[in-house]
XYZ file of C-alpha atoms in Angstrom:
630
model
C 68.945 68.840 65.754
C 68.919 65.759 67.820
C 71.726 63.186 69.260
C 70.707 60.546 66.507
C 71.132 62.901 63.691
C 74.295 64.830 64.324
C 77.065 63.952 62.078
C 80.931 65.055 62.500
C 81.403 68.680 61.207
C 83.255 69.021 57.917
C 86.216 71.507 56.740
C 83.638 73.227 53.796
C 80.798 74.031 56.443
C 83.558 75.200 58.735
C 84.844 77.595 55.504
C 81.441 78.347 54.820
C 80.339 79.564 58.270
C 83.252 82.042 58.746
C 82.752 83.125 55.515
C 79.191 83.967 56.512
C 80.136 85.632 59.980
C 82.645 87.852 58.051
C 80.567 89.414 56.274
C 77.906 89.786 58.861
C 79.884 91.087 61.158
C 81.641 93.584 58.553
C 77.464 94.834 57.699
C 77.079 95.056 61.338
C 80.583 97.040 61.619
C 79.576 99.588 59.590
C 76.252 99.950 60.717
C 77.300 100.926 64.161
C 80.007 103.488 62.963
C 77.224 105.155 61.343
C 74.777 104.746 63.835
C 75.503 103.733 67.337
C 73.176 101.727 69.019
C 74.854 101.770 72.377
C 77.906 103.020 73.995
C 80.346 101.584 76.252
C 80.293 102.454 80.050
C 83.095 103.000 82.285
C 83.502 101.151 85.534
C 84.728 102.350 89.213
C 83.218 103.433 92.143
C 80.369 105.399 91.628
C 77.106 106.473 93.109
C 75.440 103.675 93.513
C 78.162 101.213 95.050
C 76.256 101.080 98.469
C 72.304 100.848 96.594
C 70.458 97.690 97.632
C 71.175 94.533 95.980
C 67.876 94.081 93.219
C 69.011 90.769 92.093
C 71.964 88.062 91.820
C 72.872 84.626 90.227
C 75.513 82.735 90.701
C 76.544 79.645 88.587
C 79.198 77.192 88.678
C 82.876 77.720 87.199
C 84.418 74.195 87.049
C 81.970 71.886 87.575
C 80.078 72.275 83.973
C 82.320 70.114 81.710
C 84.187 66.818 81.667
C 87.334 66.229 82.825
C 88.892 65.275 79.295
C 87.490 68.643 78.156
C 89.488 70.603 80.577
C 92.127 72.454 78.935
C 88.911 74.330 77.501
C 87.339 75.162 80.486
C 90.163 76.303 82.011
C 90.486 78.861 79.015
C 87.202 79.359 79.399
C 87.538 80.359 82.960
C 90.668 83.086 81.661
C 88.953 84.273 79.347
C 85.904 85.272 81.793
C 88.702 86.836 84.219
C 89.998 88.949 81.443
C 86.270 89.927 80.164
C 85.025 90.759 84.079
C 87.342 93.715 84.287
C 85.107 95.223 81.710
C 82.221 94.583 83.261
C 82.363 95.315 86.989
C 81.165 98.244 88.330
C 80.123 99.111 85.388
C 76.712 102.430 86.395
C 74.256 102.356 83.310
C 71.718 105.569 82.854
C 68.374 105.126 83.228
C 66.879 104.114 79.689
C 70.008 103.594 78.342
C 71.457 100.333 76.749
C 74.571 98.176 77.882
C 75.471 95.738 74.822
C 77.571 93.093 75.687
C 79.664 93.603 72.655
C 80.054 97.468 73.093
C 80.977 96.972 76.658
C 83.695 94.301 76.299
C 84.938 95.168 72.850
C 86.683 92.758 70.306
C 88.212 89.808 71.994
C 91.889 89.120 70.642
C 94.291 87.264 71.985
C 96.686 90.488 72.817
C 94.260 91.570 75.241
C 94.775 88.678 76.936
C 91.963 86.136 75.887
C 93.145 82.564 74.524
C 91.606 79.454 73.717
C 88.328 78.435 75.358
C 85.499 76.474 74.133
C 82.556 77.600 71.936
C 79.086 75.901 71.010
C 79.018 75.689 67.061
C 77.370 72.534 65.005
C 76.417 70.374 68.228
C 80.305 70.569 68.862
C 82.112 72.330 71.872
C 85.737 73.276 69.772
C 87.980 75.822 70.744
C 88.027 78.979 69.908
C 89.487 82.172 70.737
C 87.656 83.728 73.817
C 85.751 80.810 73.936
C 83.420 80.543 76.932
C 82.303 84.154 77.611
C 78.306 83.107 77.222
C 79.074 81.978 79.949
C 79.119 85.477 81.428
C 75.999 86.599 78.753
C 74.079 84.055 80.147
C 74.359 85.102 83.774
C 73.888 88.994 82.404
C 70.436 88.013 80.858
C 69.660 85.755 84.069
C 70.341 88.288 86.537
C 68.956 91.275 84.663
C 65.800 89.007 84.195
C 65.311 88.774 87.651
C 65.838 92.502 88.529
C 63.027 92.932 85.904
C 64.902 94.799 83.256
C 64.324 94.480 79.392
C 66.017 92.214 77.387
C 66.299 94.239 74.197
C 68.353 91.813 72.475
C 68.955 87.988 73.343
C 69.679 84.755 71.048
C 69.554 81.472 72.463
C 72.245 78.335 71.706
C 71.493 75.495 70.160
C 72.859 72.909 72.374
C 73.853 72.422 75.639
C 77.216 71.535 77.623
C 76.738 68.085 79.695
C 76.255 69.052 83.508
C 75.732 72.571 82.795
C 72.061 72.356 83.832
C 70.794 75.281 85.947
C 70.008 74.002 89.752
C 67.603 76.943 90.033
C 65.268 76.785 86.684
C 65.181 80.101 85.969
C 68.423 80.383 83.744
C 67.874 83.180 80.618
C 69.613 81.372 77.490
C 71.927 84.109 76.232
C 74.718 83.419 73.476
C 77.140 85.623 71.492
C 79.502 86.164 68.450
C 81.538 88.583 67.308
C 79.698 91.365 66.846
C 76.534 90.698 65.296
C 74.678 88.223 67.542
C 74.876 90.454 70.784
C 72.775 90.912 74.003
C 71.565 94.292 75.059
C 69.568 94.998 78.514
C 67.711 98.375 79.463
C 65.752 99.381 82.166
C 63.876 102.618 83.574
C 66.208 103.524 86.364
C 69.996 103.894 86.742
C 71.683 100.471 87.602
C 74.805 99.271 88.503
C 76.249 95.560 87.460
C 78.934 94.100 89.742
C 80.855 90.420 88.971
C 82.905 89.036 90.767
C 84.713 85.353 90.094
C 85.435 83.396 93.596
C 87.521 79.870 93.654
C 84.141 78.365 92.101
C 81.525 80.734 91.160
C 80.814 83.584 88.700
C 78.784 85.926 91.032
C 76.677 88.803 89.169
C 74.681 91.238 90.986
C 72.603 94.249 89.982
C 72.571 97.349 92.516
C 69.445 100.207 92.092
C 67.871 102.798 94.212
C 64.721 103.124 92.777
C 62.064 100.197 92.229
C 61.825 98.015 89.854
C 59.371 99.225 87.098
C 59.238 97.854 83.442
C 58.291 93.785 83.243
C 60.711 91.700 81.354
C 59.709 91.698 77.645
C 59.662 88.961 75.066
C 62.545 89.153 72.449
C 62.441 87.497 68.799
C 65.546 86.072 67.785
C 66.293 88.209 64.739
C 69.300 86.606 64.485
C 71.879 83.879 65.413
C 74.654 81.802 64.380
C 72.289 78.280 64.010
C 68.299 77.589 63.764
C 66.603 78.500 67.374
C 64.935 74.991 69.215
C 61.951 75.194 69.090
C 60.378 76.457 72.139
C 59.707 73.847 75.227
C 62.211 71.333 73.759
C 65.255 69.994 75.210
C 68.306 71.259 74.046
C 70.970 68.001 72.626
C 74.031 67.766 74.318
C 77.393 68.841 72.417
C 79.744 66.873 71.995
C 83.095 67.748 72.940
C 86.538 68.246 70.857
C 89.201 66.778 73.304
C 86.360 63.891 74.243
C 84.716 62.675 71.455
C 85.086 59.367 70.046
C 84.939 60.792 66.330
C 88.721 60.752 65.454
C 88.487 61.052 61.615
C 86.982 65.033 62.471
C 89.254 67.674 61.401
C 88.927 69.221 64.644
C 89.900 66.187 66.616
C 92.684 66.469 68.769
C 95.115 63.323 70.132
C 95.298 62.826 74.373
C 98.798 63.809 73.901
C 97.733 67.498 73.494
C 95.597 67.326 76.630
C 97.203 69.460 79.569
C 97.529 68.761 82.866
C 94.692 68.588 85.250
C 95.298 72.223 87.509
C 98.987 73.109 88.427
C 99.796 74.588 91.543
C 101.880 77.898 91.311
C 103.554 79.620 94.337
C 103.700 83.216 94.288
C 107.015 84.764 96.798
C 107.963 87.720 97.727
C 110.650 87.554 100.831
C 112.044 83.994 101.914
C 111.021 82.946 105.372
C 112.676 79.499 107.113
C 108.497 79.068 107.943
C 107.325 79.541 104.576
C 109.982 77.499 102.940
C 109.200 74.494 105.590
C 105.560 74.727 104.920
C 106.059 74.870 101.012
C 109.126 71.510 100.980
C 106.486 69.625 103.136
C 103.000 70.676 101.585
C 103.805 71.656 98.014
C 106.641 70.233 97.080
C 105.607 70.422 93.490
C 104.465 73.563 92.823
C 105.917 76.034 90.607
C 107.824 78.785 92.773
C 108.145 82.269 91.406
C 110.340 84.338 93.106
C 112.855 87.651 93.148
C 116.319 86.547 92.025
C 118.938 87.337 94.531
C 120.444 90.682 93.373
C 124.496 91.812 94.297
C 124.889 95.415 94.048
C 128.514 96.739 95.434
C 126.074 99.426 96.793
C 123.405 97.485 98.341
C 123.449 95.175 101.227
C 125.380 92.042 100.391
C 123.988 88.607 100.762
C 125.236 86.296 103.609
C 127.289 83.567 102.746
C 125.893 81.325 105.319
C 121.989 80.857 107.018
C 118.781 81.228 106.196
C 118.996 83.414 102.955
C 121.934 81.102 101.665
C 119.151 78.256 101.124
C 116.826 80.816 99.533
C 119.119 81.806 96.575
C 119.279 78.255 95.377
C 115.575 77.992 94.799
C 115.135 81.316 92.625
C 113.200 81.258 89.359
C 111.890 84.925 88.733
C 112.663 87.464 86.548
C 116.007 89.012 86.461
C 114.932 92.702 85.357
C 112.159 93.164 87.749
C 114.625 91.669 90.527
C 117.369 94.053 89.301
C 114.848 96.755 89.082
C 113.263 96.818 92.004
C 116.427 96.719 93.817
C 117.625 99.761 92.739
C 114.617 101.671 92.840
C 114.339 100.966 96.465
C 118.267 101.873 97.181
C 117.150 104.971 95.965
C 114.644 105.824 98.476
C 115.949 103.557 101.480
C 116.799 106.727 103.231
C 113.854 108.605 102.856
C 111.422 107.888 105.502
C 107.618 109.445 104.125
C 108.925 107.512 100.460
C 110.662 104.318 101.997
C 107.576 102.192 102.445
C 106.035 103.078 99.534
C 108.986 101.863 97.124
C 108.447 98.970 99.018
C 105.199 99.017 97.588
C 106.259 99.773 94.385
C 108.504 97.262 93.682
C 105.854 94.344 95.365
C 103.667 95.786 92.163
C 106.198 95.574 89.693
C 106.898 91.840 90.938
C 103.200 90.855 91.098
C 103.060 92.123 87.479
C 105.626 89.708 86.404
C 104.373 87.203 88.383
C 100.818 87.380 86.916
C 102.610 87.132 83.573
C 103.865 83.855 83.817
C 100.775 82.065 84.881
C 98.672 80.198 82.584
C 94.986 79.198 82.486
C 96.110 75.424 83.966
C 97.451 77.326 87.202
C 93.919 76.748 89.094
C 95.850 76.462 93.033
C 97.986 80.087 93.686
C 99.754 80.372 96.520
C 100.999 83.862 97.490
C 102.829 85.805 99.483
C 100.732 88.202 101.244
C 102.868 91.125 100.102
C 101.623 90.495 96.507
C 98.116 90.069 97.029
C 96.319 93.364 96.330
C 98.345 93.705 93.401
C 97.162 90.096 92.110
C 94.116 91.310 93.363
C 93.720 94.511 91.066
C 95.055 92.677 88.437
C 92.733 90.365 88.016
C 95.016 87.277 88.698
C 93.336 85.304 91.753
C 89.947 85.615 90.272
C 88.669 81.687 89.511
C 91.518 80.208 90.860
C 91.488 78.925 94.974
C 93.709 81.093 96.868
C 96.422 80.181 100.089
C 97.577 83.401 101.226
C 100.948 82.857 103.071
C 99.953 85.758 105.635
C 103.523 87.299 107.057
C 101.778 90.674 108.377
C 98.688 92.213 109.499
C 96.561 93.391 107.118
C 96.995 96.854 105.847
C 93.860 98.425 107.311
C 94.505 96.724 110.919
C 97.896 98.389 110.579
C 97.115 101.797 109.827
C 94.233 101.345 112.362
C 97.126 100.578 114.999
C 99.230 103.635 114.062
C 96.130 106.233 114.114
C 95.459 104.820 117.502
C 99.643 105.322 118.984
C 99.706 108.484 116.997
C 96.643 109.955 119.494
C 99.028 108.924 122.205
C 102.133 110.361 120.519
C 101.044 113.214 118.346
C 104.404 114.915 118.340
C 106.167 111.693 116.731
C 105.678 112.386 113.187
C 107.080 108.691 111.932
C 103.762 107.172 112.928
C 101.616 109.325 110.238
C 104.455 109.329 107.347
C 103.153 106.962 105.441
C 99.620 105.644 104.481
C 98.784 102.895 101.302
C 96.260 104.170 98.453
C 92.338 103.346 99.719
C 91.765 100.987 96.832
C 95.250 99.070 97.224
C 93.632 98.597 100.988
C 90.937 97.422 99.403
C 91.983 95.211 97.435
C 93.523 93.385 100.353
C 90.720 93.299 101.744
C 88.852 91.571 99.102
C 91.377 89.038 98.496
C 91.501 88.410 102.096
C 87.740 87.958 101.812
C 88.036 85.366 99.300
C 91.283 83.221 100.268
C 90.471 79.646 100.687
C 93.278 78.909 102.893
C 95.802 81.290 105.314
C 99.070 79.828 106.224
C 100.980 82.262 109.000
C 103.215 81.722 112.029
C 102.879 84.860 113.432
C 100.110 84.529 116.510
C 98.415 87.828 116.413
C 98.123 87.522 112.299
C 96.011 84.326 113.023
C 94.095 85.995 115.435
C 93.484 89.188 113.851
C 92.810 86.823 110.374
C 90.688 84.375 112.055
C 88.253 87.244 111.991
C 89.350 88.750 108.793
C 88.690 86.277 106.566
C 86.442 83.677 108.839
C 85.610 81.725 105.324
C 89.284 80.532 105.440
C 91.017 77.463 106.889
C 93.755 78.987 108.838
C 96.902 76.875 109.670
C 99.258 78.664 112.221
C 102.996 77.397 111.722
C 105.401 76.914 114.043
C 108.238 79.897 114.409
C 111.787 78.438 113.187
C 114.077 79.465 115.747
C 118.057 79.657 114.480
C 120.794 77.724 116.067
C 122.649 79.845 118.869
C 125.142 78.813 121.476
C 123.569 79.122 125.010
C 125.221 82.502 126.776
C 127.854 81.754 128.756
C 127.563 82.724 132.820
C 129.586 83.821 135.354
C 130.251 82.426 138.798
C 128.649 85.336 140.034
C 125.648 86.257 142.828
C 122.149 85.615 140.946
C 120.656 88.470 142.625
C 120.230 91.617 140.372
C 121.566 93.697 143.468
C 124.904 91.785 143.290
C 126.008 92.551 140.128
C 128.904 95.004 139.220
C 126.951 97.276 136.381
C 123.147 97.665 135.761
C 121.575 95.468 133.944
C 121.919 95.472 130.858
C 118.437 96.130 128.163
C 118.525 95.518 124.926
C 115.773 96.971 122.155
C 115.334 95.066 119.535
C 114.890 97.335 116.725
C 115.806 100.401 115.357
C 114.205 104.011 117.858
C 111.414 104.397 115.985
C 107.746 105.107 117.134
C 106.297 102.182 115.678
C 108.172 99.373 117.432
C 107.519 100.861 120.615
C 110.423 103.106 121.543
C 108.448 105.418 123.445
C 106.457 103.237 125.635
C 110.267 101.753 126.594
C 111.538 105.112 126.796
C 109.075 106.066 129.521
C 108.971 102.687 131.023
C 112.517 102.845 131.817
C 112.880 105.981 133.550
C 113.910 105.741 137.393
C 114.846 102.032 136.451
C 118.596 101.747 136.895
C 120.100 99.879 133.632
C 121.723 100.260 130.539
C 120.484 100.175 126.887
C 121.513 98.904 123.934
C 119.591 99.768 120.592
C 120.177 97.283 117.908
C 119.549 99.646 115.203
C 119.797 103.002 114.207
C 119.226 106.376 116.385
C 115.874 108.226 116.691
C 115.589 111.628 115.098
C 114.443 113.183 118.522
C 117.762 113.519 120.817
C 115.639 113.622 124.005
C 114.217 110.346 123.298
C 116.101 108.274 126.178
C 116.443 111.398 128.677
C 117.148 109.374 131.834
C 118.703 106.821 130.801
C 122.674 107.033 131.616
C 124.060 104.844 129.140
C 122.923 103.869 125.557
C 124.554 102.508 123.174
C 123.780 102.218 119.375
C 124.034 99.099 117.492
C 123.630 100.105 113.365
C 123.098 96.609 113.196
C 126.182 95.566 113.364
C 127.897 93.283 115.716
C 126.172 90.440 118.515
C 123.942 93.194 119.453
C 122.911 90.038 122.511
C 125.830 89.549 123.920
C 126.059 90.320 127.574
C 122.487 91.044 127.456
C 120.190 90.503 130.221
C 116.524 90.907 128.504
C 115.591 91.993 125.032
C 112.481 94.156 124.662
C 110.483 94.800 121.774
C 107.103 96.971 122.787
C 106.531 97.309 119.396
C 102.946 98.535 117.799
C 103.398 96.650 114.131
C 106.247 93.988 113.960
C 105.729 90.886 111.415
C 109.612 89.429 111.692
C 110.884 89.457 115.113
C 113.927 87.540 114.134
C 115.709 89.388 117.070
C 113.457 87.567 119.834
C 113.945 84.317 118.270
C 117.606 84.344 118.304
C 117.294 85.836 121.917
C 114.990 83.050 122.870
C 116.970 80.254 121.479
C 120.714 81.775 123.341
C 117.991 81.239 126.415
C 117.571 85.288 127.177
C 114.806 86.519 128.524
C 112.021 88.364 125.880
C 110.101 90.643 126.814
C 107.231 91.623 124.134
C 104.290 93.387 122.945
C 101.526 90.560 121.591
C 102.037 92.501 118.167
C 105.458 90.376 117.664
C 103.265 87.076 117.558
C 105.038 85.021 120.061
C 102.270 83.767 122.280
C 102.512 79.963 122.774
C 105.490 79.226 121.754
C 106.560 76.241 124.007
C 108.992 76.849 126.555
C 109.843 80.282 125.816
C 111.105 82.489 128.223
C 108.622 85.392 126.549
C 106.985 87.987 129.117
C 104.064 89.473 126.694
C 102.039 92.992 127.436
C 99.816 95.103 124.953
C 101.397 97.324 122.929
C 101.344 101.130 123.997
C 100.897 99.725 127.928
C 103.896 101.584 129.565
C 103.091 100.186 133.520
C 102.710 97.064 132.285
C 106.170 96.943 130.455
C 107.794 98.303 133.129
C 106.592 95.347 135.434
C 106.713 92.673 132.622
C 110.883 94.267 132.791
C 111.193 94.371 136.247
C 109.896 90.550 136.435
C 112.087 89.334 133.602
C 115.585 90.620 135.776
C 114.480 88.893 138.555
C 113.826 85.673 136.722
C 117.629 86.201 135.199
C 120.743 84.350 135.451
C 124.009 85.838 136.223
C 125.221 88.229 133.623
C 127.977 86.751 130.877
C 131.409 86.868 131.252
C 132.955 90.936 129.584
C 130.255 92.701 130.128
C 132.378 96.016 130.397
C 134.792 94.724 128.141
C 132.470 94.175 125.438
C 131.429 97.718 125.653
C 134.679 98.940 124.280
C 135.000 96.185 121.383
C 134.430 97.183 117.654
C 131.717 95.040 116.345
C 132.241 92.666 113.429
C 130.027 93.670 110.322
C 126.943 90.929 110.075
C 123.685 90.564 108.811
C 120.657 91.999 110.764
């Protein structure tokens, strides 16, 4: 078939060919439940995940069509994320078959596939699934290359403009439902991997023992049109949503043509630096987050500040919101099943995220907290990534608490709670893949910066609240002038993790007294030495009257205490874990985390540097605290 000679399809060949591939795929039905010819393999990781890489091809996602035809290849690049979960990872036997039609099964559209484009007639139309030769073409390629038989291949009878392979070597491999199929084989037990980045479908073929069986010709017993003849050019299609032919039946008007890529954001918590970055930056994109949920039992939602603006941008699902909430009241007091409702309910949320987005969403941006989920789901893969990093990643942070756990091993809160290896993981590969990471958080950057070095990393700056400046005294400035020890306040809750018992130790022969912002430790010795400490709940100006805050902590992502310590001008005194380094003319004394001498002298230098203590210090210690937010 040539350019000169095509003419525009009509309705009876179109009735004609299904016709046809009904029944052909009915014979070839049959035939298989009577006699298998292959058998599908499951996926995972299996004994050849670390074998030596025998061959790989990579080929380009969006840049193979035009940009009229888009709406199809962005189907077609769905459809290829739903149809890679059933191919990755995938460990054949040795001398066994993998058939692409065995492996992936029938693709309907409540599995997920929906309209992509399809080669039929010289045309590219849509169809169901379309754009999945895609993926048989690389299969053939790469097995090709790794030397492997090609049992069973048919070739297409045109080509899609710009979808020329750079390297020359490209195996021709097309499919249909279920008769025209492509099976591979080789002598040894192999292992196929894909993997779809922001651009790319990536296939590689893992083995152990050398390549031994040459790659074999294959007649084309069958196919869906005539083969081309052998060393001729194949035509260029034509394409549905850009061809000039109007009169076709399958011709569709530019009103039906969908936007060029949409931009979705992904949220899990609302932060003032997020927010800022997405009103400046992305303005347009579709946000998806948890609705704002009032439950007489749970804590209430300000009526004033940061989360205030938050509520009036919600668009998420009401029953995962409502959900989740719950689920995590239940378990807010258990400490070895807190975190991991957390994680529970960032799954659920992911899930309903991933629901909503459609094959024109080619920009995601998302919340850190969501990203292994998206990850395992399937969700990021094809589409460019910006990973709005709030936190270490999970590996650095178990890392951290193994390493203060050898210097604490009777504090059992820093070993109560690990995430499952393969959520881990899957951080770690999305991570890997992100195209850009947004964070404000200093030692995120740094510790990301090496993470995921393919990135371009953008470090925000910290949005401090509005706070009155303390008011002083007429008083001595000398610490050895004042009426009461100074007074220290630790911003947190006493737990292990945020660096109570570096302070604890730190303090001892220091005279002062301590306020704890939060909630108790379990261990009643913990401040032994210290005369008086008082305990916060959360509740009340926990900074009032205070001297320095301190915040040694191993892991901490939000140090919203600091800020609003900072910006009422108190001293800070902090581990390099809170991510405060270089914020401009902050009054911020930083030391590693688990360094008790230098905490003590990073304290010891912030008193000195401090103004007179405010006005009621003692009297403030006898005042009942107003109920506020933490």
């Amino acid at each position: 078939m040539s350019v000169p000679a095509w003419q525009p399809p009509r309705r009876i060949d179109a009735i004609d060919f299904w016709l046809r591939s009904r029944l052909l795929a009915t014979a070839h039905a049959l035939r298989e439940a009577l006699r298998p010819s292959a058998r599908r393999w499951p996926g995972g990781a299996g004994a050849l995940a670390d074998a030596p890489v025998l061959a790989q091809y990579r080929t380009p996602l969006w840049s193979d069509g035009r940009a009229e035809e888009f709406p199809l290849v962005a189907g077609k690049v769905h459809n290829l994320r739903v149809a890679r979960r059933c191919f990755d990872a995938v460990e054949v036997p040795a001398g066994e078959l993998l058939s692409f039609w065995r492996q992936l099964g029938r693709p309907s559209g409540w599995r997920g596939f929906v309209q992509g484009r399809e080669l039929r007639g010289g045309c590219v139309v849509p169809t169901l699934a379309g754009g999945i030769c895609q993926l048989s073409n690389a299969l053939a390629t790469v097995a090709a290359r790794a030397g492997f038989e090609l049992v069973e291949r048919h070739g297409h009878t045109a080509r899609i403009e710009q979808a020329a392979d750079a390297e020359g070597d490209a195996v021709d491999a097309t499919v249909f439902w279920n008769y025209v199929d492509l099976k591979v084989r080789a002598r040894h037990a192999w292992r196929l991997e894909v993997e779809l980045t922001a651009d790319e479908l990536v296939l590689r073929i893992r083995a152990r023992s050398p390549v031994a069986m040459p790659l074999m010709p294959v007649v084309l017993r069958r196919s869906k049109e005539p083969a081309v003849g052998a060393g001729r050019a194949l035509p260029v299609a034509r394409g549905c949503l850009s061809c000039d032919q109007t009169a076709c039946f399958r011709h569709r008007p530019p009103a039906e043509l969908a936007q060029q890529g949409r931009t979705a954001a992904l949220l899990d918590a609302w932060t003032p630096e997020f927010a800022r970055y997405l009103d400046a930056q992305h303005a347009g994109a579709e946000r998806m987050q948890p609705a704002p949920i009032r439950l007489a039992f749970w804590r209430p939602l300000p009526a004033s500040g940061w989360h205030r603006e938050a509520a009036a941008s919600v668009q998420s699902p009401s029953w995962t919101s409502l959900r989740r909430a719950v689920w995590q009241r239940l378990w807010a007091r258990h400490a070895g099943r807190r975190q991991a409702s957390l994680l529970d309910g960032q799954r659920w949320l992911a899930i309903a995220c991933a629901a909503r987005l459609v094959p024109q969403h080619t920009h995601l941006i998302v919340d850190q907290a969501l990203l292994p989920h998206l990850q395992r789901t399937g969700a990021l893969d094809g589409r460019r990534v910006t990973v709005l990093a709030g936190a270490l990643p999970m590996a650095e942070i178990e890392r951290r608490l193994d390493a203060a756990a050898q210097r604490w091993p009777g504090d059992a809160t820093l070993r109560d709670f690990r995430a499952d290896p393969a959520l881990v993981r899957a951080e770690a590969a999305a991570l890997a893949q992100a195209t850009a990471v947004v964070t404000p958080h200093a030692e995120v950057a740094r510790h990301l910066a090496l993470a995921a070095p393919q990135a371009s990393l953008r470090r925000l700056d910290w949005a401090q609240p509005v706070a009155q400046p303390a008011v002083q005294a007429a008083q001595p400035a000398t610490a050895a002038a004042r009426s009461s020890p100074p007074l220290i306040v630790f911003a947190a809750s006493a737990l292990a993790r945020k660096g109570a018992r570096e302070l604890a130790a730190a303090l001892q022969g220091l005279p002062c007294r301590l306020r704890v912002l939060g909630s108790p430790s379990d261990d009643a010795q913990l401040w032994r030495g210290i005369e008086r400490v008082e305990h916060m709940h959360w509740r009340g100006d926990g900074l009032r009257g205070a001297d320095v805050v301190v915040l040694p902590a191993h892991i901490e992502h939000a140090p919203r205490a600091l800020l609003r310590a900072l910006a009422a001008g108190v001293p800070v005194v902090a581990s390099t874990a809170c991510g405060l380094a270089g914020m401009p003319g902050a009054r911020c004394f930083e030391v590693a985390a688990g360094d008790v001498d230098g905490l003590r002298a990073a304290l010891q230098s912030a008193l000195a540097r401090t103004p007179p203590a405010t006005i009621a210090d003692a009297r403030y210690a006898a005042e009942e605290p107003s109920v506020t937010s933490p």
